[in-house]
mmCIF file of C-alpha atoms and ligand atoms in Angstrom:
data_model
loop_
_atom_site.group_PDB
_atom_site.id
_atom_site.type_symbol
_atom_site.label_atom_id
_atom_site.label_comp_id
_atom_site.label_asym_id
_atom_site.label_seq_id
_atom_site.Cartn_x
_atom_site.Cartn_y
_atom_site.Cartn_z
ATOM 1 C CA MET A 1 20.743 9.123 142.211
ATOM 2 C CA LEU A 2 23.281 10.891 140.026
ATOM 3 C CA ASP A 3 23.675 9.818 136.393
ATOM 4 C CA ILE A 4 27.443 9.474 136.548
ATOM 5 C CA ALA A 5 27.845 8.336 132.927
ATOM 6 C CA HIS A 6 26.045 11.451 131.729
ATOM 7 C CA LEU A 7 27.887 13.745 134.148
ATOM 8 C CA ARG A 8 31.206 12.311 132.957
ATOM 9 C CA ALA A 9 30.178 12.713 129.323
ATOM 10 C CA GLU A 10 29.590 16.400 130.101
ATOM 11 C CA THR A 11 33.098 16.678 131.564
ATOM 12 C CA PRO A 12 35.585 16.553 128.659
ATOM 13 C CA GLY A 13 38.598 16.445 130.990
ATOM 14 C CA VAL A 14 37.863 12.997 132.406
ATOM 15 C CA GLY A 15 38.849 11.490 129.049
ATOM 16 C CA ASN A 16 42.364 12.885 129.381
ATOM 17 C CA VAL A 17 43.281 12.526 133.002
ATOM 18 C CA LEU A 18 42.403 10.832 136.292
ATOM 19 C CA HIS A 19 41.768 14.070 138.133
ATOM 20 C CA PHE A 20 41.934 13.827 141.931
ATOM 21 C CA ASN A 21 42.921 17.436 142.476
ATOM 22 C CA ASN A 22 39.446 18.923 142.694
ATOM 23 C CA ALA A 23 40.408 20.886 145.792
ATOM 24 C CA GLY A 24 43.034 22.607 143.602
ATOM 25 C CA SER A 25 40.722 23.221 140.663
ATOM 26 C CA ALA A 26 37.973 20.966 139.355
ATOM 27 C CA LEU A 27 37.333 19.992 135.741
ATOM 28 C CA PRO A 28 34.677 22.375 134.395
ATOM 29 C CA PRO A 29 31.553 20.849 132.814
ATOM 30 C CA ARG A 30 30.684 21.536 129.179
ATOM 31 C CA PRO A 31 28.062 24.269 129.926
ATOM 32 C CA VAL A 32 30.653 26.319 131.848
ATOM 33 C CA LEU A 33 33.221 25.933 129.065
ATOM 34 C CA ASP A 34 30.629 26.857 126.441
ATOM 35 C CA ALA A 35 29.427 29.925 128.354
ATOM 36 C CA VAL A 36 32.935 31.267 128.881
ATOM 37 C CA THR A 37 34.278 30.560 125.403
ATOM 38 C CA SER A 38 31.172 31.876 123.656
ATOM 39 C CA HIS A 39 31.334 35.074 125.676
ATOM 40 C CA LEU A 40 35.045 35.440 124.918
ATOM 41 C CA ALA A 41 34.177 34.946 121.259
ATOM 42 C CA ARG A 42 31.575 37.729 121.536
ATOM 43 C CA GLU A 43 34.118 40.018 123.164
ATOM 44 C CA ALA A 44 36.557 39.190 120.365
ATOM 45 C CA ALA A 45 33.900 40.352 117.835
ATOM 46 C CA THR A 46 33.138 43.573 119.971
ATOM 47 C CA ALA A 47 36.764 44.580 120.086
ATOM 48 C CA ARG A 48 37.810 44.657 123.735
ATOM 49 C CA ALA A 49 44.623 25.436 156.603
ATOM 50 C CA GLU A 50 43.270 28.033 158.220
ATOM 51 C CA TYR A 51 43.948 28.970 154.686
ATOM 52 C CA LEU A 52 47.458 30.357 154.579
ATOM 53 C CA SER A 53 46.603 33.464 152.587
ATOM 54 C CA ASN A 54 43.843 34.428 155.005
ATOM 55 C CA TYR A 55 46.336 34.487 157.821
ATOM 56 C CA LEU A 56 48.610 36.789 155.817
ATOM 57 C CA ALA A 57 45.663 39.155 155.357
ATOM 58 C CA PHE A 58 45.117 39.197 159.129
ATOM 59 C CA LEU A 59 48.826 39.881 159.662
ATOM 60 C CA GLN A 60 48.553 42.777 157.236
ATOM 61 C CA MET A 61 45.654 44.209 159.277
ATOM 62 C CA LYS A 62 47.722 43.779 162.404
ATOM 63 C CA ALA A 63 50.542 45.820 160.887
ATOM 64 C CA ARG A 64 48.170 48.382 159.406
ATOM 65 C CA VAL A 65 45.588 49.010 162.139
ATOM 66 C CA GLY A 66 46.910 47.041 165.100
ATOM 67 C CA ILE A 67 44.361 44.257 165.387
ATOM 68 C CA GLU A 68 45.209 41.386 167.714
ATOM 69 C CA ILE A 69 44.983 37.809 166.421
ATOM 70 C CA ASP A 70 44.123 34.956 168.768
ATOM 71 C CA VAL A 71 44.635 31.536 167.222
ATOM 72 C CA VAL A 72 42.137 29.051 168.648
ATOM 73 C CA ASP A 73 43.481 25.524 169.136
ATOM 74 C CA SER A 74 42.059 22.374 167.638
ATOM 75 C CA ASP A 75 40.482 19.764 169.875
ATOM 76 C CA ALA A 76 41.540 16.102 170.090
ATOM 77 C CA SER A 77 39.558 15.266 166.934
ATOM 78 C CA GLY A 78 41.365 17.939 164.938
ATOM 79 C CA GLN A 79 38.474 20.360 164.454
ATOM 80 C CA ILE A 80 38.236 23.818 166.049
ATOM 81 C CA ASP A 81 37.981 23.556 169.841
ATOM 82 C CA LEU A 82 34.617 25.168 170.591
ATOM 83 C CA ALA A 83 35.288 25.541 174.313
ATOM 84 C CA ALA A 84 38.633 27.212 173.572
ATOM 85 C CA LEU A 85 36.891 29.545 171.107
ATOM 86 C CA GLU A 86 34.376 30.504 173.772
ATOM 87 C CA ARG A 87 37.210 31.143 176.274
ATOM 88 C CA ALA A 88 39.147 33.270 173.748
ATOM 89 C CA ILE A 89 36.266 35.718 173.351
ATOM 90 C CA GLY A 90 36.732 38.931 175.294
ATOM 91 C CA PRO A 91 35.136 42.374 175.358
ATOM 92 C CA ARG A 92 37.307 43.553 172.461
ATOM 93 C CA THR A 93 36.693 40.571 170.192
ATOM 94 C CA THR A 94 35.175 41.844 166.967
ATOM 95 C CA LEU A 95 35.482 38.974 164.519
ATOM 96 C CA ILE A 96 35.488 35.198 164.461
ATOM 97 C CA ALA A 97 37.054 33.985 161.221
ATOM 98 C CA ILE A 98 37.306 30.295 160.439
ATOM 99 C CA THR A 99 37.857 28.110 157.411
ATOM 100 C CA HIS A 100 35.057 25.622 156.843
ATOM 101 C CA VAL A 101 37.265 23.065 155.072
ATOM 102 C CA PRO A 102 40.940 23.991 155.511
ATOM 103 C CA GLY A 103 41.856 22.013 152.418
ATOM 104 C CA ARG A 104 44.891 20.113 153.669
ATOM 105 C CA GLY A 105 42.772 17.072 154.516
ATOM 106 C CA GLY A 106 39.215 15.869 154.920
ATOM 107 C CA LEU A 107 38.405 17.954 158.000
ATOM 108 C CA VAL A 108 35.098 19.870 158.033
ATOM 109 C CA ASN A 109 34.927 22.409 160.849
ATOM 110 C CA PRO A 110 31.641 22.631 162.814
ATOM 111 C CA ALA A 111 30.580 25.901 161.185
ATOM 112 C CA ALA A 112 27.047 25.994 162.615
ATOM 113 C CA ALA A 113 28.275 25.403 166.183
ATOM 114 C CA VAL A 114 30.677 28.336 165.727
ATOM 115 C CA GLY A 115 27.725 30.361 164.410
ATOM 116 C CA ARG A 116 25.795 29.724 167.614
ATOM 117 C CA ILE A 117 28.763 30.966 169.687
ATOM 118 C CA ALA A 118 29.102 34.073 167.503
ATOM 119 C CA ALA A 119 25.381 34.813 167.907
ATOM 120 C CA ARG A 120 25.487 34.308 171.675
ATOM 121 C CA HIS A 121 28.300 36.877 171.988
ATOM 122 C CA GLY A 122 27.092 39.233 169.247
ATOM 123 C CA ILE A 123 30.321 38.957 167.272
ATOM 124 C CA LEU A 124 30.712 39.121 163.503
ATOM 125 C CA TYR A 125 31.416 35.745 161.934
ATOM 126 C CA LEU A 126 33.309 35.295 158.656
ATOM 127 C CA LEU A 127 33.403 31.845 157.082
ATOM 128 C CA ASP A 128 35.902 30.907 154.380
ATOM 129 C CA ALA A 129 33.925 28.371 152.370
ATOM 130 C CA CYS A 130 36.308 28.134 149.410
ATOM 131 C CA GLN A 131 36.618 24.348 149.745
ATOM 132 C CA SER A 132 33.072 23.598 150.881
ATOM 133 C CA VAL A 133 30.875 25.469 148.387
ATOM 134 C CA GLY A 134 30.271 23.015 145.570
ATOM 135 C CA GLN A 135 30.997 19.845 147.534
ATOM 136 C CA LEU A 136 28.859 20.268 150.677
ATOM 137 C CA ALA A 137 25.326 21.597 151.034
ATOM 138 C CA VAL A 138 26.187 24.980 152.583
ATOM 139 C CA ASP A 139 23.313 26.979 154.121
ATOM 140 C CA VAL A 140 24.292 30.409 155.455
ATOM 141 C CA ARG A 141 21.152 30.619 157.610
ATOM 142 C CA GLU A 142 21.813 27.308 159.274
ATOM 143 C CA ILE A 143 25.483 28.220 159.801
ATOM 144 C CA GLY A 144 24.678 31.700 161.076
ATOM 145 C CA CYS A 145 27.631 33.459 159.452
ATOM 146 C CA HIS A 146 27.495 37.179 158.649
ATOM 147 C CA MET A 147 29.950 36.819 155.768
ATOM 148 C CA LEU A 148 31.008 33.925 153.588
ATOM 149 C CA SER A 149 33.667 33.908 150.904
ATOM 150 C CA ALA A 150 33.964 31.283 148.179
ATOM 151 C CA THR A 151 35.963 30.677 145.043
ATOM 152 C CA GLY A 152 34.716 29.584 141.642
ATOM 153 C CA ARG A 153 37.586 27.402 140.518
ATOM 154 C CA LYS A 154 37.422 24.583 143.046
ATOM 155 C CA TYR A 155 34.468 22.326 143.881
ATOM 156 C CA LEU A 156 32.063 24.714 142.202
ATOM 157 C CA ARG A 157 33.771 23.887 138.879
ATOM 158 C CA GLY A 158 33.688 27.501 137.684
ATOM 159 C CA PRO A 159 36.373 29.560 135.948
ATOM 160 C CA ARG A 160 39.620 30.511 137.647
ATOM 161 C CA GLY A 161 39.877 34.066 138.912
ATOM 162 C CA THR A 162 36.250 34.169 140.047
ATOM 163 C CA GLY A 163 34.604 33.911 143.429
ATOM 164 C CA PHE A 164 31.872 35.464 145.495
ATOM 165 C CA LEU A 165 31.243 37.111 148.826
ATOM 166 C CA TYR A 166 28.005 36.685 150.747
ATOM 167 C CA VAL A 167 27.172 39.338 153.350
ATOM 168 C CA ARG A 168 24.067 39.213 155.510
ATOM 169 C CA HIS A 169 21.837 42.134 154.688
ATOM 170 C CA ASP A 170 21.881 43.636 158.191
ATOM 171 C CA THR A 171 25.704 43.594 158.134
ATOM 172 C CA ILE A 172 26.334 45.340 154.813
ATOM 173 C CA GLU A 173 26.433 48.854 156.274
ATOM 174 C CA ARG A 174 29.082 47.838 158.801
ATOM 175 C CA LEU A 175 31.528 46.763 156.110
ATOM 176 C CA GLU A 176 33.338 49.418 154.165
ATOM 177 C CA PRO A 177 34.735 48.000 150.921
ATOM 178 C CA PRO A 178 38.505 48.462 150.530
ATOM 179 C CA PHE A 179 38.067 49.943 147.045
ATOM 180 C CA ILE A 180 35.186 52.048 145.779
ATOM 181 C CA ASP A 181 34.409 53.497 142.365
ATOM 182 C CA LEU A 182 31.355 54.837 140.539
ATOM 183 C CA HIS A 183 29.826 51.355 140.463
ATOM 184 C CA ALA A 184 29.987 50.958 144.242
ATOM 185 C CA ALA A 185 29.275 54.560 145.214
ATOM 186 C CA THR A 186 27.575 57.763 144.071
ATOM 187 C CA TRP A 187 29.484 61.047 144.079
ATOM 188 C CA THR A 188 27.043 63.454 145.730
ATOM 189 C CA ASP A 189 29.044 66.651 146.184
ATOM 190 C CA ALA A 190 32.590 67.853 145.637
ATOM 191 C CA ASP A 191 33.722 66.217 148.874
ATOM 192 C CA THR A 192 31.047 63.637 149.603
ATOM 193 C CA TYR A 193 29.931 60.272 148.333
ATOM 194 C CA VAL A 194 27.406 57.625 149.285
ATOM 195 C CA ILE A 195 28.238 53.933 149.129
ATOM 196 C CA ARG A 196 25.525 51.670 147.744
ATOM 197 C CA ASP A 197 23.468 49.837 150.349
ATOM 198 C CA ASP A 198 23.379 46.506 148.502
ATOM 199 C CA ALA A 199 25.764 43.796 147.343
ATOM 200 C CA ARG A 200 27.121 45.961 144.540
ATOM 201 C CA ARG A 201 29.098 48.020 147.072
ATOM 202 C CA PHE A 202 31.523 45.093 147.088
ATOM 203 C CA GLU A 203 31.895 45.040 143.300
ATOM 204 C CA ASN A 204 34.000 47.106 140.930
ATOM 205 C CA TRP A 205 33.019 48.677 137.672
ATOM 206 C CA GLU A 206 35.461 46.628 135.665
ATOM 207 C CA ARG A 207 35.010 42.896 135.990
ATOM 208 C CA PHE A 208 35.862 39.616 134.275
ATOM 209 C CA VAL A 209 32.479 39.277 132.583
ATOM 210 C CA ALA A 210 33.086 35.922 130.896
ATOM 211 C CA GLY A 211 34.276 34.606 134.253
ATOM 212 C CA GLN A 212 31.186 35.889 136.055
ATOM 213 C CA ILE A 213 28.947 34.301 133.447
ATOM 214 C CA GLY A 214 30.810 31.031 133.835
ATOM 215 C CA LEU A 215 30.538 31.286 137.632
ATOM 216 C CA GLY A 216 26.765 31.764 137.366
ATOM 217 C CA VAL A 217 26.447 28.775 135.032
ATOM 218 C CA ALA A 218 28.614 26.689 137.384
ATOM 219 C CA ALA A 219 26.414 27.591 140.372
ATOM 220 C CA ARG A 220 23.227 26.719 138.498
ATOM 221 C CA TYR A 221 24.832 23.504 137.222
ATOM 222 C CA ALA A 222 25.642 22.444 140.798
ATOM 223 C CA MET A 223 22.098 23.258 141.936
ATOM 224 C CA ARG A 224 20.669 21.236 139.066
ATOM 225 C CA VAL A 225 22.838 18.216 139.840
ATOM 226 C CA GLY A 226 21.684 18.669 143.448
ATOM 227 C CA MET A 227 23.854 19.746 146.367
ATOM 228 C CA ASP A 228 22.635 17.004 148.715
ATOM 229 C CA ALA A 229 23.341 14.302 146.115
ATOM 230 C CA ILE A 230 26.750 15.848 145.371
ATOM 231 C CA GLU A 231 27.686 15.885 149.050
ATOM 232 C CA ALA A 232 26.626 12.254 149.535
ATOM 233 C CA ARG A 233 28.523 11.071 146.445
ATOM 234 C CA VAL A 234 31.715 13.028 147.245
ATOM 235 C CA LYS A 235 31.747 11.726 150.815
ATOM 236 C CA ALA A 236 31.115 8.144 149.670
ATOM 237 C CA LEU A 237 33.955 8.194 147.107
ATOM 238 C CA ALA A 238 36.333 9.734 149.640
ATOM 239 C CA THR A 239 35.373 7.132 152.245
ATOM 240 C CA GLN A 240 36.111 4.391 149.704
ATOM 241 C CA LEU A 241 39.443 6.012 148.843
ATOM 242 C CA ARG A 242 40.457 6.386 152.504
ATOM 243 C CA GLY A 243 39.500 2.799 153.246
ATOM 244 C CA GLU A 244 41.389 1.339 150.283
ATOM 245 C CA LEU A 245 44.485 3.472 150.848
ATOM 246 C CA ALA A 246 44.624 2.502 154.518
ATOM 247 C CA LYS A 247 44.629 -1.189 153.505
ATOM 248 C CA GLN A 248 47.835 -0.765 151.477
ATOM 249 C CA PRO A 249 51.039 -1.693 153.301
ATOM 250 C CA GLY A 250 53.130 1.385 154.075
ATOM 251 C CA VAL A 251 50.342 3.864 153.276
ATOM 252 C CA SER A 252 48.907 5.981 156.100
ATOM 253 C CA VAL A 253 45.806 8.176 155.907
ATOM 254 C CA HIS A 254 46.001 11.444 157.856
ATOM 255 C CA ASP A 255 42.532 12.959 157.778
ATOM 256 C CA ARG A 256 41.332 14.235 161.141
ATOM 257 C CA GLY A 257 38.005 15.556 162.344
ATOM 258 C CA VAL A 258 34.500 14.417 163.173
ATOM 259 C CA GLU A 259 32.918 15.177 159.799
ATOM 260 C CA LEU A 260 35.028 14.370 156.719
ATOM 261 C CA CYS A 261 34.615 15.634 153.151
ATOM 262 C CA GLY A 262 36.003 14.770 149.700
ATOM 263 C CA ILE A 263 39.625 15.545 150.522
ATOM 264 C CA VAL A 264 41.892 12.645 151.434
ATOM 265 C CA SER A 265 45.402 13.163 152.790
ATOM 266 C CA PHE A 266 47.949 10.389 153.015
ATOM 267 C CA LEU A 267 51.630 9.469 153.044
ATOM 268 C CA LYS A 268 53.526 6.569 151.579
ATOM 269 C CA ASP A 269 56.394 5.276 153.706
ATOM 270 C CA GLY A 270 59.801 6.106 152.297
ATOM 271 C CA GLU A 271 58.427 8.432 149.627
ATOM 272 C CA ALA A 272 58.276 12.210 149.958
ATOM 273 C CA PRO A 273 54.814 13.662 149.165
ATOM 274 C CA ALA A 274 56.266 15.603 146.234
ATOM 275 C CA THR A 275 57.723 12.372 144.840
ATOM 276 C CA THR A 276 54.392 10.562 145.155
ATOM 277 C CA ARG A 277 52.709 13.429 143.329
ATOM 278 C CA GLU A 278 55.333 13.397 140.559
ATOM 279 C CA ARG A 279 55.156 9.613 140.202
ATOM 280 C CA LEU A 280 51.366 9.764 139.855
ATOM 281 C CA ARG A 281 51.762 12.576 137.345
ATOM 282 C CA THR A 282 53.817 10.313 135.049
ATOM 283 C CA MET A 283 50.774 7.980 135.041
ATOM 284 C CA ASN A 284 48.554 10.915 134.047
ATOM 285 C CA ILE A 285 47.034 11.124 137.512
ATOM 286 C CA ASN A 286 46.566 14.481 139.249
ATOM 287 C CA ALA A 287 46.998 14.789 142.982
ATOM 288 C CA HIS A 288 48.521 17.568 145.062
ATOM 289 C CA GLU A 289 51.138 18.117 147.717
ATOM 290 C CA ALA A 290 49.453 20.053 150.545
ATOM 291 C CA ARG A 291 51.790 22.015 152.795
ATOM 292 C CA LEU A 292 50.914 22.440 156.445
ATOM 293 C CA SER A 293 50.652 26.032 157.665
ATOM 294 C CA ARG A 294 52.621 27.743 160.399
ATOM 295 C CA VAL A 295 49.599 27.651 162.697
ATOM 296 C CA ASP A 296 48.772 23.968 162.124
ATOM 297 C CA PRO A 297 49.349 21.718 165.134
ATOM 298 C CA PRO A 298 52.810 20.087 165.111
ATOM 299 C CA THR A 299 52.810 16.770 163.249
ATOM 300 C CA GLY A 300 56.088 15.127 164.173
ATOM 301 C CA GLY A 301 58.346 16.366 161.417
ATOM 302 C CA VAL A 302 55.781 16.086 158.602
ATOM 303 C CA HIS A 303 55.611 19.303 156.582
ATOM 304 C CA SER A 304 53.292 18.227 153.815
ATOM 305 C CA LEU A 305 50.906 15.450 152.802
ATOM 306 C CA VAL A 306 49.712 14.026 149.518
ATOM 307 C CA ARG A 307 46.211 15.313 148.904
ATOM 308 C CA ALA A 308 43.746 13.473 146.697
ATOM 309 C CA SER A 309 40.435 15.285 146.337
ATOM 310 C CA VAL A 310 37.534 13.581 144.618
ATOM 311 C CA HIS A 311 34.427 15.042 143.007
ATOM 312 C CA TYR A 312 31.080 13.528 142.118
ATOM 313 C CA TYR A 313 32.111 12.998 138.504
ATOM 314 C CA ASN A 314 34.975 10.743 139.583
ATOM 315 C CA ASP A 315 34.046 7.083 139.806
ATOM 316 C CA GLU A 316 34.827 3.905 141.734
ATOM 317 C CA ALA A 317 37.062 2.548 138.962
ATOM 318 C CA GLU A 318 39.222 5.679 139.210
ATOM 319 C CA VAL A 319 39.498 5.208 142.974
ATOM 320 C CA GLU A 320 40.737 1.634 142.386
ATOM 321 C CA ARG A 321 43.228 2.779 139.772
ATOM 322 C CA PHE A 322 44.482 5.559 141.999
ATOM 323 C CA VAL A 323 45.047 3.217 144.931
ATOM 324 C CA ARG A 324 46.923 0.719 142.708
ATOM 325 C CA ALA A 325 49.106 3.538 141.388
ATOM 326 C CA VAL A 326 49.946 4.743 144.906
ATOM 327 C CA ALA A 327 50.728 1.228 146.129
ATOM 328 C CA ASP A 328 52.781 0.322 143.064
HETATM 329 C C1 PLP B 401 41.815 28.027 147.568
HETATM 330 C C2 PLP B 401 41.377 28.630 148.847
HETATM 331 C C3 PLP B 401 41.237 30.012 148.968
HETATM 332 C C4 PLP B 401 41.585 30.976 147.839
HETATM 333 O O1 PLP B 401 40.858 30.723 146.688
HETATM 334 P P1 PLP B 401 41.254 31.561 145.364
HETATM 335 O O2 PLP B 401 40.542 30.852 144.275
HETATM 336 O O3 PLP B 401 42.744 31.485 145.259
HETATM 337 O O4 PLP B 401 40.780 32.922 145.624
HETATM 338 C C5 PLP B 401 40.828 30.521 150.185
HETATM 339 N N1 PLP B 401 40.521 29.697 151.223
HETATM 340 C C6 PLP B 401 40.610 28.354 151.135
HETATM 341 C C7 PLP B 401 40.251 27.490 152.320
HETATM 342 C C8 PLP B 401 41.055 27.774 149.954
HETATM 343 O O5 PLP B 401 41.162 26.433 149.861
#
């Protein structure tokens, strides 16, 4: 069981705001704040859906090197259609890239089932886990991904501007980093260099050290709280929130998928999502307006949803207050 009173006491932000925008950026716990600010103080004394952006990166690669992008449809439940994925694979397919939790709603894609398809066809598998790391117990071996990217600022509760990349050891040599310097490579001769054979090949010499320290503290903090307990608590709060919202007249919940996480998407009749968000904001409540992407399935004229994302440090009383504020 999680000691919610203690976890809230370690989260200064909960005293100021009802924060249901953890999928945007979570409130950092005291140890993360202390690690970052104390390091900054030291530096001061030492004088110195698919996620939309991912798709843009693929479009850039299309323009630059001529890759072809096949968008795999969703199935009736809303998650990636595994049979359609299997059918889309051809002799020239080199990468399967999916987003674990697209972030516009509660959907969790079946990452491990995709991993089994990737393994069967011998295709590289990249998982965007920006929304899942920190709220779900994510196990790269169970999922079978070759690469996983994650951000620090969201459910992991780390500093903004940080994140990490996981690459399976046997895959490292196949990935050439887009930028190299003397941290990532050794200059061997006038015209030759050797790229490191470990994780550091993906790093740069100059880094946001305070941010990295904070990210490390945030990761250890999450492990100490316990990823299984976090996942259970986040899912339970979100289930409560979905249930209570759906009971309100004129409020519709829009989460799709088989497995659902801590993100809840909804609409209030006669109120634009941006208006709902602004109205909540005047009550010192944070939620978010989530825009649908250009590759999302058509949703009958709806272009965005209100997104309320809970974390384990939120509590049942906040869920009640949130629902009253929406219904008001
Ligand atoms: C937020 C998000 C990202 C980008 O995270 P940054 O912190 O902006 O780097 C990528 N993918 C998904 C699914 C996200 O939700």
